[in-house]
Every structure is written in C-alpha cells, then in structure tokens.
C-alpha cells in the first residue's frame, strides 16, 4: 500500500508548484490581507461559513510547505526564503487582525474565537495528517483540488492568527499565547508531514557542502517535535478532564433540582470552576433555607456523580431580591409548577379513560348478571374484574378475567362447569 504513494508522482512539478507558492509579493500580499480581515469578521460574528471562505483563499500554506520541502531536499536557500516569507506573512496577519479588532465595536469573544485559544494533541493530529494529505495530493500529476481545499480548511492556519490579533487588541495575553501556539503547532506539523513525504518519495537531494548540516537538521526536527507535542498532550488531557467534570456537574445540578427538599428552594444561579488542582460547584439558592443535614446530604451526593474531589459552595439568599432576580425566580417557579400541573393533567386524563372503560363494561356486566340470574336462581350476587395472578413458582404475572359469585346453596359439578 505504501508503495502506491510513489505512483503518479510528478517530482519536478511538485517542487516547482511549492516553490512558486512561497513567493510573497504583489497580489499575494493583498490576498493575505483581505483573507485575514474576512477571517477576523467571521470570528467576530461567529460565522463558520465566513471563516471557511477565508481559509480557502489564504496563501499561508505555501511557505509552510516550502519549509518542509526545503529541509527534505536539503535546499538551504529555499529554506531561508520560506522562513523569511512565512515571518512576513505572520507579521502582516497580526497587524491586519489586530487593527480590525481595535476598530470593531464587537468586543466579546465568540465560541469560534475561543476554540482557537487552547491547543491540544488533537490539533497536532489534524495538522500532521492534514499535512500528509496535502503534500500527497500536491505531488500527483493531476492535483485533486478538493483535497487541497479540504486540507486548507482542516488545518486552520488563519483563525489562530486572527485570534492572536484579538488577544493583542484586547490585551488578552492568554488568548494571544494560546492562539499563536496553535498556529505554530499547525505550521510545524504541516512542514514535518511535507518533509516525511518528500523523503519517502525520494525527491532529489541537493548536495551539502558541509555534511554536518544534515545531522543538525535532523536533530532540529526531533527536538522541536518533542517541544511542541509534549505540552499539547498535557493540554489535551486537561481538556478531557474538564469536559468530563462539566458534564457530571450538570447532571448533579439537574438531580438536585429533582430532590424533594428543593420544592421550596430554587437555584438562582450556578457556576462550575475547574483547574487541575481544584474543582468547585457554586450554587446560589433562594427560598427556604436548607438545613445542615440537607447540605451534608448534597455534599455526599457528589460521590454518586464521580465528583469526589469537588468542593460544593452553597450561597443562600435571604428574602430580599432585586427585580431581575425576582423575575428569574418567578419564571422558574412558574415553569416548575406548569410541569407539575401537566403531569397531574396527564394522570387525570388516564384515570378518566379508565373510568369511561369501566362504565362501558358495567353495562356488559349487568347483562351477564341478568343471564346468570335467569339460569341460576340460587346465585345472589356476581362480581367481575380483570384479576392479576402471580405464579409462585415461576413468578410470572397474568391478567385473567375473573368471576366471583355468591350463592344461597352449593352448586353441583354441572353448574360449576357451565
């Protein structure tokens, strides 16, 4: 299967294509600038479609592939040119995105933007395997445009740079560092994927004047791979743990609201805080004050949701509430009461249905009783119902129509059988 990668490979055209894409002057500068603004707008208004469009027109992939190619074919001049153009692209991107976010009236960080502030091991995998798909597609004689476009979208080079610009514009340094680190991860592993495929396909090597440089390049790649991937592994583990904590915390809070002693108590607000060393759930309550025993029971209930190391903080509000809080509490009370009323209405409807069925059957039962009275004058009363029978050996349950009669004389075998 691996041998098939070498089929339909156009080495010269691939080198020429990547070398050309490294060029960054004239029109490419304007294309990058416009694409950065489009991506920034997409992040600002939380539009996935706009962000995808910006990624498709971005020329950022060229110099990154150039870095991997130049190392793979031992071309120092191409490497220098690729790194130089990539640096200029990054600076222009940061200037454009920072300027936009300084001027934008929308300053809130939306979900699309926040998604680019915490790199994980999954970003490494996406960048690496996306880079592999990209260089394999690029090296074909008939380059599949859909694959190359898909790689541009999946590896997402522009959104992290725009998010870094947002961090600079709003002095959110954690956003800037997280987003820029994500861009570095994507760039590094795309270049690494390009390097691996170039070596695997045996692209022609340029001769080193100093053989020691080849060893330096290999060491450089190995060291930087470790430096980049190790922190992202820890970040990924932290994200997985935080997600599990939030899911369990939500289930725990929902379970509390169904508890009997929350009939007269309402959760006005709740918050969840997760760090590696400390997890807390804070509940702001209004209504009847909970007793110490009830609070202790709530704390013990944390264990049922695998929240063993979580600290529960209870804030019980007195009777004086502001207008907004009163409205919120009333809304929650009305919603809860409506749910209770709906459940009771459903129960009433079911009982009325059963009563109607009994009334319908009562006429049938009366007719049967008349016929029995005619045939068996000694029978004084008749009771009919569907009785539930349990077999004591198998514990199977059956519902069987049962007739109970009262007679003023003992019936003979023939009457009983009939």
mmCIF file of C-alpha atoms in Angstrom, residues 12-294:
data_model
loop_
_atom_site.group_PDB
_atom_site.id
_atom_site.type_symbol
_atom_site.label_atom_id
_atom_site.label_comp_id
_atom_site.label_asym_id
_atom_site.label_seq_id
_atom_site.Cartn_x
_atom_site.Cartn_y
_atom_site.Cartn_z
ATOM 1 C CA UNK A 12 9.584 18.358 -10.786
ATOM 2 C CA UNK A 13 6.068 19.821 -10.978
ATOM 3 C CA UNK A 14 5.657 19.453 -7.190
ATOM 4 C CA UNK A 15 8.905 21.283 -6.435
ATOM 5 C CA UNK A 16 8.011 23.992 -8.956
ATOM 6 C CA UNK A 17 4.477 24.372 -7.544
ATOM 7 C CA UNK A 18 5.594 24.686 -3.908
ATOM 8 C CA UNK A 19 8.477 26.981 -4.834
ATOM 9 C CA UNK A 20 6.065 29.265 -6.667
ATOM 10 C CA UNK A 21 3.599 29.277 -3.747
ATOM 11 C CA UNK A 22 6.379 30.535 -1.457
ATOM 12 C CA UNK A 23 6.533 33.806 -3.362
ATOM 13 C CA UNK A 24 5.028 36.618 -1.334
ATOM 14 C CA UNK A 25 4.823 39.873 -3.185
ATOM 15 C CA UNK A 26 2.385 41.963 -5.176
ATOM 16 C CA UNK A 27 -1.058 40.359 -5.360
ATOM 17 C CA UNK A 28 -0.313 37.736 -2.673
ATOM 18 C CA UNK A 29 0.148 40.473 -0.061
ATOM 19 C CA UNK A 30 -3.303 41.895 -0.786
ATOM 20 C CA UNK A 31 -4.907 38.452 -0.905
ATOM 21 C CA UNK A 32 -3.488 37.628 2.535
ATOM 22 C CA UNK A 33 -4.573 40.998 3.950
ATOM 23 C CA UNK A 34 -8.131 40.626 2.632
ATOM 24 C CA UNK A 35 -8.349 36.996 3.784
ATOM 25 C CA UNK A 36 -7.241 37.955 7.308
ATOM 26 C CA UNK A 37 -9.921 40.657 7.507
ATOM 27 C CA UNK A 38 -12.573 38.223 6.252
ATOM 28 C CA UNK A 39 -11.496 35.591 8.830
ATOM 29 C CA UNK A 40 -11.480 38.216 11.600
ATOM 30 C CA UNK A 41 -15.016 39.272 10.705
ATOM 31 C CA UNK A 42 -16.076 35.604 10.713
ATOM 32 C CA UNK A 43 -14.605 35.079 14.171
ATOM 33 C CA UNK A 44 -16.110 38.348 15.396
ATOM 34 C CA UNK A 45 -19.657 37.475 14.296
ATOM 35 C CA UNK A 46 -19.220 33.746 14.973
ATOM 36 C CA UNK A 47 -19.814 32.687 11.348
ATOM 37 C CA UNK A 48 -18.275 29.341 10.435
ATOM 38 C CA UNK A 49 -19.038 29.783 6.728
ATOM 39 C CA UNK A 50 -17.139 33.081 6.558
ATOM 40 C CA UNK A 51 -14.130 31.571 8.350
ATOM 41 C CA UNK A 52 -14.051 28.630 5.925
ATOM 42 C CA UNK A 53 -14.151 31.003 2.969
ATOM 43 C CA UNK A 54 -11.203 32.965 4.342
ATOM 44 C CA UNK A 55 -9.164 29.790 4.833
ATOM 45 C CA UNK A 56 -9.730 28.778 1.223
ATOM 46 C CA UNK A 57 -8.258 31.993 -0.188
ATOM 47 C CA UNK A 58 -5.335 32.262 2.240
ATOM 48 C CA UNK A 59 -1.800 31.857 0.783
ATOM 49 C CA UNK A 60 -0.290 30.881 4.174
ATOM 50 C CA UNK A 61 0.127 27.196 3.284
ATOM 51 C CA UNK A 62 2.770 27.883 0.609
ATOM 52 C CA UNK A 63 5.748 28.943 2.791
ATOM 53 C CA UNK A 64 4.951 26.215 5.346
ATOM 54 C CA UNK A 65 5.089 23.523 2.669
ATOM 55 C CA UNK A 66 8.228 25.257 1.436
ATOM 56 C CA UNK A 67 9.923 24.756 4.803
ATOM 57 C CA UNK A 68 9.177 21.010 4.746
ATOM 58 C CA UNK A 69 10.239 20.672 1.112
ATOM 59 C CA UNK A 70 13.475 22.631 1.560
ATOM 60 C CA UNK A 71 14.531 20.511 4.537
ATOM 61 C CA UNK A 72 13.516 17.339 2.697
ATOM 62 C CA UNK A 73 15.644 18.144 -0.356
ATOM 63 C CA UNK A 74 18.424 19.882 1.625
ATOM 64 C CA UNK A 75 17.916 23.257 -0.062
ATOM 65 C CA UNK A 76 19.230 25.915 2.346
ATOM 66 C CA UNK A 77 18.337 28.812 0.047
ATOM 67 C CA UNK A 78 14.730 27.620 -0.287
ATOM 68 C CA UNK A 79 14.534 27.144 3.488
ATOM 69 C CA UNK A 80 15.755 30.684 4.123
ATOM 70 C CA UNK A 81 13.277 32.088 1.620
ATOM 71 C CA UNK A 82 10.379 30.067 3.062
ATOM 72 C CA UNK A 83 11.057 31.111 6.661
ATOM 73 C CA UNK A 84 11.539 34.735 5.627
ATOM 74 C CA UNK A 85 8.237 34.890 3.714
ATOM 75 C CA UNK A 86 6.394 32.993 6.436
ATOM 76 C CA UNK A 87 7.628 35.518 9.016
ATOM 77 C CA UNK A 88 6.450 38.440 6.869
ATOM 78 C CA UNK A 89 3.058 36.776 6.383
ATOM 79 C CA UNK A 90 2.653 36.287 10.128
ATOM 80 C CA UNK A 91 3.527 39.922 10.870
ATOM 81 C CA UNK A 92 1.106 41.249 8.227
ATOM 82 C CA UNK A 93 -1.621 38.901 9.512
ATOM 83 C CA UNK A 94 -1.164 40.058 13.102
ATOM 84 C CA UNK A 95 -1.182 43.727 12.067
ATOM 85 C CA UNK A 96 -4.345 43.284 9.978
ATOM 86 C CA UNK A 97 -6.275 41.282 12.589
ATOM 87 C CA UNK A 98 -5.178 43.499 15.498
ATOM 88 C CA UNK A 99 -6.236 46.622 13.596
ATOM 89 C CA UNK A 100 -9.628 45.122 12.800
ATOM 90 C CA UNK A 101 -10.351 44.112 16.401
ATOM 91 C CA UNK A 102 -9.230 47.525 17.672
ATOM 92 C CA UNK A 103 -11.798 49.159 15.382
ATOM 93 C CA UNK A 104 -14.576 46.581 15.728
ATOM 94 C CA UNK A 105 -17.496 47.548 18.015
ATOM 95 C CA UNK A 106 -17.961 43.846 18.893
ATOM 96 C CA UNK A 107 -15.513 43.020 21.657
ATOM 97 C CA UNK A 108 -16.971 39.787 23.073
ATOM 98 C CA UNK A 109 -15.072 36.575 22.368
ATOM 99 C CA UNK A 110 -17.406 34.215 20.499
ATOM 100 C CA UNK A 111 -17.230 30.413 20.525
ATOM 101 C CA UNK A 112 -15.403 30.234 17.172
ATOM 102 C CA UNK A 113 -12.710 32.526 18.555
ATOM 103 C CA UNK A 114 -12.445 30.785 21.935
ATOM 104 C CA UNK A 115 -11.994 27.435 20.168
ATOM 105 C CA UNK A 116 -8.600 28.671 18.916
ATOM 106 C CA UNK A 117 -7.134 29.584 22.315
ATOM 107 C CA UNK A 118 -6.391 26.143 23.768
ATOM 108 C CA UNK A 119 -4.177 23.881 21.613
ATOM 109 C CA UNK A 120 -4.370 20.138 22.251
ATOM 110 C CA UNK A 121 -2.888 16.894 20.961
ATOM 111 C CA UNK A 122 -5.857 16.685 18.577
ATOM 112 C CA UNK A 123 -4.632 19.831 16.828
ATOM 113 C CA UNK A 124 -1.282 18.099 16.343
ATOM 114 C CA UNK A 125 -3.003 15.082 14.772
ATOM 115 C CA UNK A 126 -5.147 17.258 12.486
ATOM 116 C CA UNK A 127 -2.166 19.314 11.345
ATOM 117 C CA UNK A 128 0.078 16.279 10.794
ATOM 118 C CA UNK A 129 -2.371 14.071 8.916
ATOM 119 C CA UNK A 130 -3.853 17.056 7.094
ATOM 120 C CA UNK A 131 -0.338 17.978 6.017
ATOM 121 C CA UNK A 132 0.247 14.422 4.816
ATOM 122 C CA UNK A 133 -2.942 14.551 2.731
ATOM 123 C CA UNK A 134 -1.943 17.942 1.346
ATOM 124 C CA UNK A 135 1.562 17.030 0.178
ATOM 125 C CA UNK A 136 0.400 13.667 -1.239
ATOM 126 C CA UNK A 137 -2.306 15.467 -3.246
ATOM 127 C CA UNK A 138 0.185 18.164 -4.272
ATOM 128 C CA UNK A 139 2.644 15.614 -5.588
ATOM 129 C CA UNK A 140 0.177 13.987 -8.023
ATOM 130 C CA UNK A 141 0.308 14.715 -11.732
ATOM 131 C CA UNK A 142 -3.394 15.551 -11.592
ATOM 132 C CA UNK A 143 -3.677 17.514 -8.348
ATOM 133 C CA UNK A 144 -7.136 16.962 -6.738
ATOM 134 C CA UNK A 145 -8.376 20.444 -5.871
ATOM 135 C CA UNK A 146 -10.934 19.154 -3.357
ATOM 136 C CA UNK A 147 -8.233 17.500 -1.235
ATOM 137 C CA UNK A 148 -6.019 20.597 -1.216
ATOM 138 C CA UNK A 149 -9.024 22.781 -0.302
ATOM 139 C CA UNK A 150 -10.038 20.371 2.442
ATOM 140 C CA UNK A 151 -6.554 20.468 3.929
ATOM 141 C CA UNK A 152 -6.653 24.278 3.974
ATOM 142 C CA UNK A 153 -9.904 24.134 5.940
ATOM 143 C CA UNK A 154 -8.960 21.308 8.309
ATOM 144 C CA UNK A 155 -5.544 22.601 9.349
ATOM 145 C CA UNK A 156 -6.967 26.100 10.040
ATOM 146 C CA UNK A 157 -3.929 28.362 9.837
ATOM 147 C CA UNK A 158 -5.712 31.721 9.637
ATOM 148 C CA UNK A 159 -8.167 31.592 12.579
ATOM 149 C CA UNK A 160 -5.390 31.180 15.200
ATOM 150 C CA UNK A 161 -3.531 34.199 13.776
ATOM 151 C CA UNK A 162 -6.740 36.255 13.854
ATOM 152 C CA UNK A 163 -7.387 35.124 17.428
ATOM 153 C CA UNK A 164 -3.841 36.163 18.338
ATOM 154 C CA UNK A 165 -4.663 39.577 16.850
ATOM 155 C CA UNK A 166 -7.788 39.703 19.024
ATOM 156 C CA UNK A 167 -5.638 38.954 22.065
ATOM 157 C CA UNK A 168 -3.259 41.790 21.178
ATOM 158 C CA UNK A 169 -6.108 44.242 20.518
ATOM 159 C CA UNK A 170 -7.794 43.491 23.854
ATOM 160 C CA UNK A 171 -4.646 42.842 25.917
ATOM 161 C CA UNK A 172 -5.790 39.258 26.465
ATOM 162 C CA UNK A 173 -2.335 37.716 26.604
ATOM 163 C CA UNK A 174 -3.562 34.207 27.359
ATOM 164 C CA UNK A 175 -5.600 34.331 24.129
ATOM 165 C CA UNK A 176 -2.601 35.605 22.192
ATOM 166 C CA UNK A 177 -0.205 32.963 23.525
ATOM 167 C CA UNK A 178 -2.674 30.074 23.155
ATOM 168 C CA UNK A 179 -3.692 31.048 19.611
ATOM 169 C CA UNK A 180 -0.150 31.728 18.439
ATOM 170 C CA UNK A 181 0.999 28.418 19.887
ATOM 171 C CA UNK A 182 -1.824 26.717 17.952
ATOM 172 C CA UNK A 183 -0.617 28.410 14.745
ATOM 173 C CA UNK A 184 2.924 27.248 15.473
ATOM 174 C CA UNK A 185 1.709 23.666 16.064
ATOM 175 C CA UNK A 186 -0.212 23.619 12.787
ATOM 176 C CA UNK A 187 2.683 25.129 10.841
ATOM 177 C CA UNK A 188 5.336 22.866 12.338
ATOM 178 C CA UNK A 189 3.492 19.593 11.776
ATOM 179 C CA UNK A 190 2.357 20.500 8.268
ATOM 180 C CA UNK A 191 6.011 21.166 7.458
ATOM 181 C CA UNK A 192 7.007 17.918 9.180
ATOM 182 C CA UNK A 193 4.440 15.963 7.146
ATOM 183 C CA UNK A 194 5.776 17.541 3.959
ATOM 184 C CA UNK A 195 9.343 16.631 4.946
ATOM 185 C CA UNK A 196 8.400 12.980 5.609
ATOM 186 C CA UNK A 197 6.588 12.510 2.281
ATOM 187 C CA UNK A 198 9.362 14.265 0.339
ATOM 188 C CA UNK A 199 11.915 11.897 1.868
ATOM 189 C CA UNK A 200 9.657 8.866 1.414
ATOM 190 C CA UNK A 201 9.123 9.647 -2.281
ATOM 191 C CA UNK A 202 12.882 10.138 -2.724
ATOM 192 C CA UNK A 203 12.821 13.657 -4.076
ATOM 193 C CA UNK A 204 16.279 14.517 -5.462
ATOM 194 C CA UNK A 205 18.619 15.920 -2.799
ATOM 195 C CA UNK A 206 20.740 18.982 -3.147
ATOM 196 C CA UNK A 207 24.327 18.338 -2.211
ATOM 197 C CA UNK A 208 25.550 19.625 1.154
ATOM 198 C CA UNK A 209 28.903 21.343 1.168
ATOM 199 C CA UNK A 210 29.126 20.512 4.873
ATOM 200 C CA UNK A 211 27.734 17.007 5.745
ATOM 201 C CA UNK A 212 27.308 18.079 9.371
ATOM 202 C CA UNK A 213 24.383 20.298 8.383
ATOM 203 C CA UNK A 214 22.282 17.245 7.541
ATOM 204 C CA UNK A 215 22.703 15.929 11.082
ATOM 205 C CA UNK A 216 21.855 19.356 12.506
ATOM 206 C CA UNK A 217 18.601 19.454 10.525
ATOM 207 C CA UNK A 218 17.559 16.003 11.797
ATOM 208 C CA UNK A 219 18.299 16.959 15.393
ATOM 209 C CA UNK A 220 16.408 20.221 14.940
ATOM 210 C CA UNK A 221 13.263 18.403 13.757
ATOM 211 C CA UNK A 222 13.400 15.795 16.554
ATOM 212 C CA UNK A 223 13.914 18.330 19.351
ATOM 213 C CA UNK A 224 11.214 20.687 18.130
ATOM 214 C CA UNK A 225 8.736 17.849 17.662
ATOM 215 C CA UNK A 226 9.159 16.935 21.316
ATOM 216 C CA UNK A 227 8.986 20.567 22.439
ATOM 217 C CA UNK A 228 5.733 21.113 20.552
ATOM 218 C CA UNK A 229 3.942 17.822 21.182
ATOM 219 C CA UNK A 230 4.578 17.306 24.928
ATOM 220 C CA UNK A 231 2.738 20.448 26.135
ATOM 221 C CA UNK A 232 -0.152 19.742 23.767
ATOM 222 C CA UNK A 233 -0.577 16.224 25.240
ATOM 223 C CA UNK A 234 -0.972 17.696 28.730
ATOM 224 C CA UNK A 235 -3.401 20.310 27.375
ATOM 225 C CA UNK A 236 -5.478 17.587 25.713
ATOM 226 C CA UNK A 237 -5.680 15.573 28.938
ATOM 227 C CA UNK A 238 -6.727 18.693 30.816
ATOM 228 C CA UNK A 239 -9.461 19.461 28.266
ATOM 229 C CA UNK A 240 -10.806 15.884 28.504
ATOM 230 C CA UNK A 241 -10.893 16.055 32.317
ATOM 231 C CA UNK A 242 -12.561 19.466 32.303
ATOM 232 C CA UNK A 243 -15.224 18.271 29.846
ATOM 233 C CA UNK A 244 -15.950 15.202 32.000
ATOM 234 C CA UNK A 245 -16.190 17.412 35.108
ATOM 235 C CA UNK A 246 -18.626 19.849 33.462
ATOM 236 C CA UNK A 247 -20.839 17.031 32.168
ATOM 237 C CA UNK A 248 -21.035 15.361 35.576
ATOM 238 C CA UNK A 249 -21.586 18.694 37.332
ATOM 239 C CA UNK A 250 -24.570 19.473 35.077
ATOM 240 C CA UNK A 251 -26.070 16.036 35.790
ATOM 241 C CA UNK A 252 -25.516 16.606 39.520
ATOM 242 C CA UNK A 253 -27.254 20.007 39.485
ATOM 243 C CA UNK A 254 -30.191 18.603 37.499
ATOM 244 C CA UNK A 255 -30.522 15.769 40.019
ATOM 245 C CA UNK A 256 -30.554 18.260 42.903
ATOM 246 C CA UNK A 257 -33.416 20.195 41.337
ATOM 247 C CA UNK A 258 -35.478 16.995 41.357
ATOM 248 C CA UNK A 259 -34.803 16.418 45.067
ATOM 249 C CA UNK A 260 -37.814 16.746 47.445
ATOM 250 C CA UNK A 261 -36.186 19.448 49.562
ATOM 251 C CA UNK A 262 -35.806 21.638 46.503
ATOM 252 C CA UNK A 263 -39.584 22.076 46.225
ATOM 253 C CA UNK A 264 -39.335 25.293 48.245
ATOM 254 C CA UNK A 265 -35.774 26.149 47.173
ATOM 255 C CA UNK A 266 -34.731 27.446 43.782
ATOM 256 C CA UNK A 267 -31.287 27.573 42.182
ATOM 257 C CA UNK A 268 -30.975 31.176 41.058
ATOM 258 C CA UNK A 269 -27.515 30.701 39.584
ATOM 259 C CA UNK A 270 -24.777 28.104 39.434
ATOM 260 C CA UNK A 271 -21.162 28.088 38.292
ATOM 261 C CA UNK A 272 -18.526 25.443 37.716
ATOM 262 C CA UNK A 273 -14.831 26.088 38.102
ATOM 263 C CA UNK A 274 -12.195 23.577 37.012
ATOM 264 C CA UNK A 275 -8.478 23.712 37.491
ATOM 265 C CA UNK A 276 -6.001 20.880 37.688
ATOM 266 C CA UNK A 277 -5.786 21.147 41.493
ATOM 267 C CA UNK A 278 -9.249 22.412 42.399
ATOM 268 C CA UNK A 279 -12.809 21.792 41.220
ATOM 269 C CA UNK A 280 -15.773 23.686 42.664
ATOM 270 C CA UNK A 281 -19.517 23.911 42.106
ATOM 271 C CA UNK A 282 -21.159 27.070 43.419
ATOM 272 C CA UNK A 283 -24.936 27.202 43.906
ATOM 273 C CA UNK A 284 -26.847 30.409 44.643
ATOM 274 C CA UNK A 285 -30.166 29.486 46.254
ATOM 275 C CA UNK A 286 -33.298 31.407 47.174
ATOM 276 C CA UNK A 287 -36.257 30.232 49.182
ATOM 277 C CA UNK A 288 -36.478 28.136 52.321
ATOM 278 C CA UNK A 289 -33.084 27.887 53.978
ATOM 279 C CA UNK A 290 -31.515 24.443 53.772
ATOM 280 C CA UNK A 291 -30.577 22.694 56.979
ATOM 281 C CA UNK A 292 -27.061 21.456 57.734
ATOM 282 C CA UNK A 293 -28.284 17.892 57.257
ATOM 283 C CA UNK A 294 -29.603 18.705 53.782
#
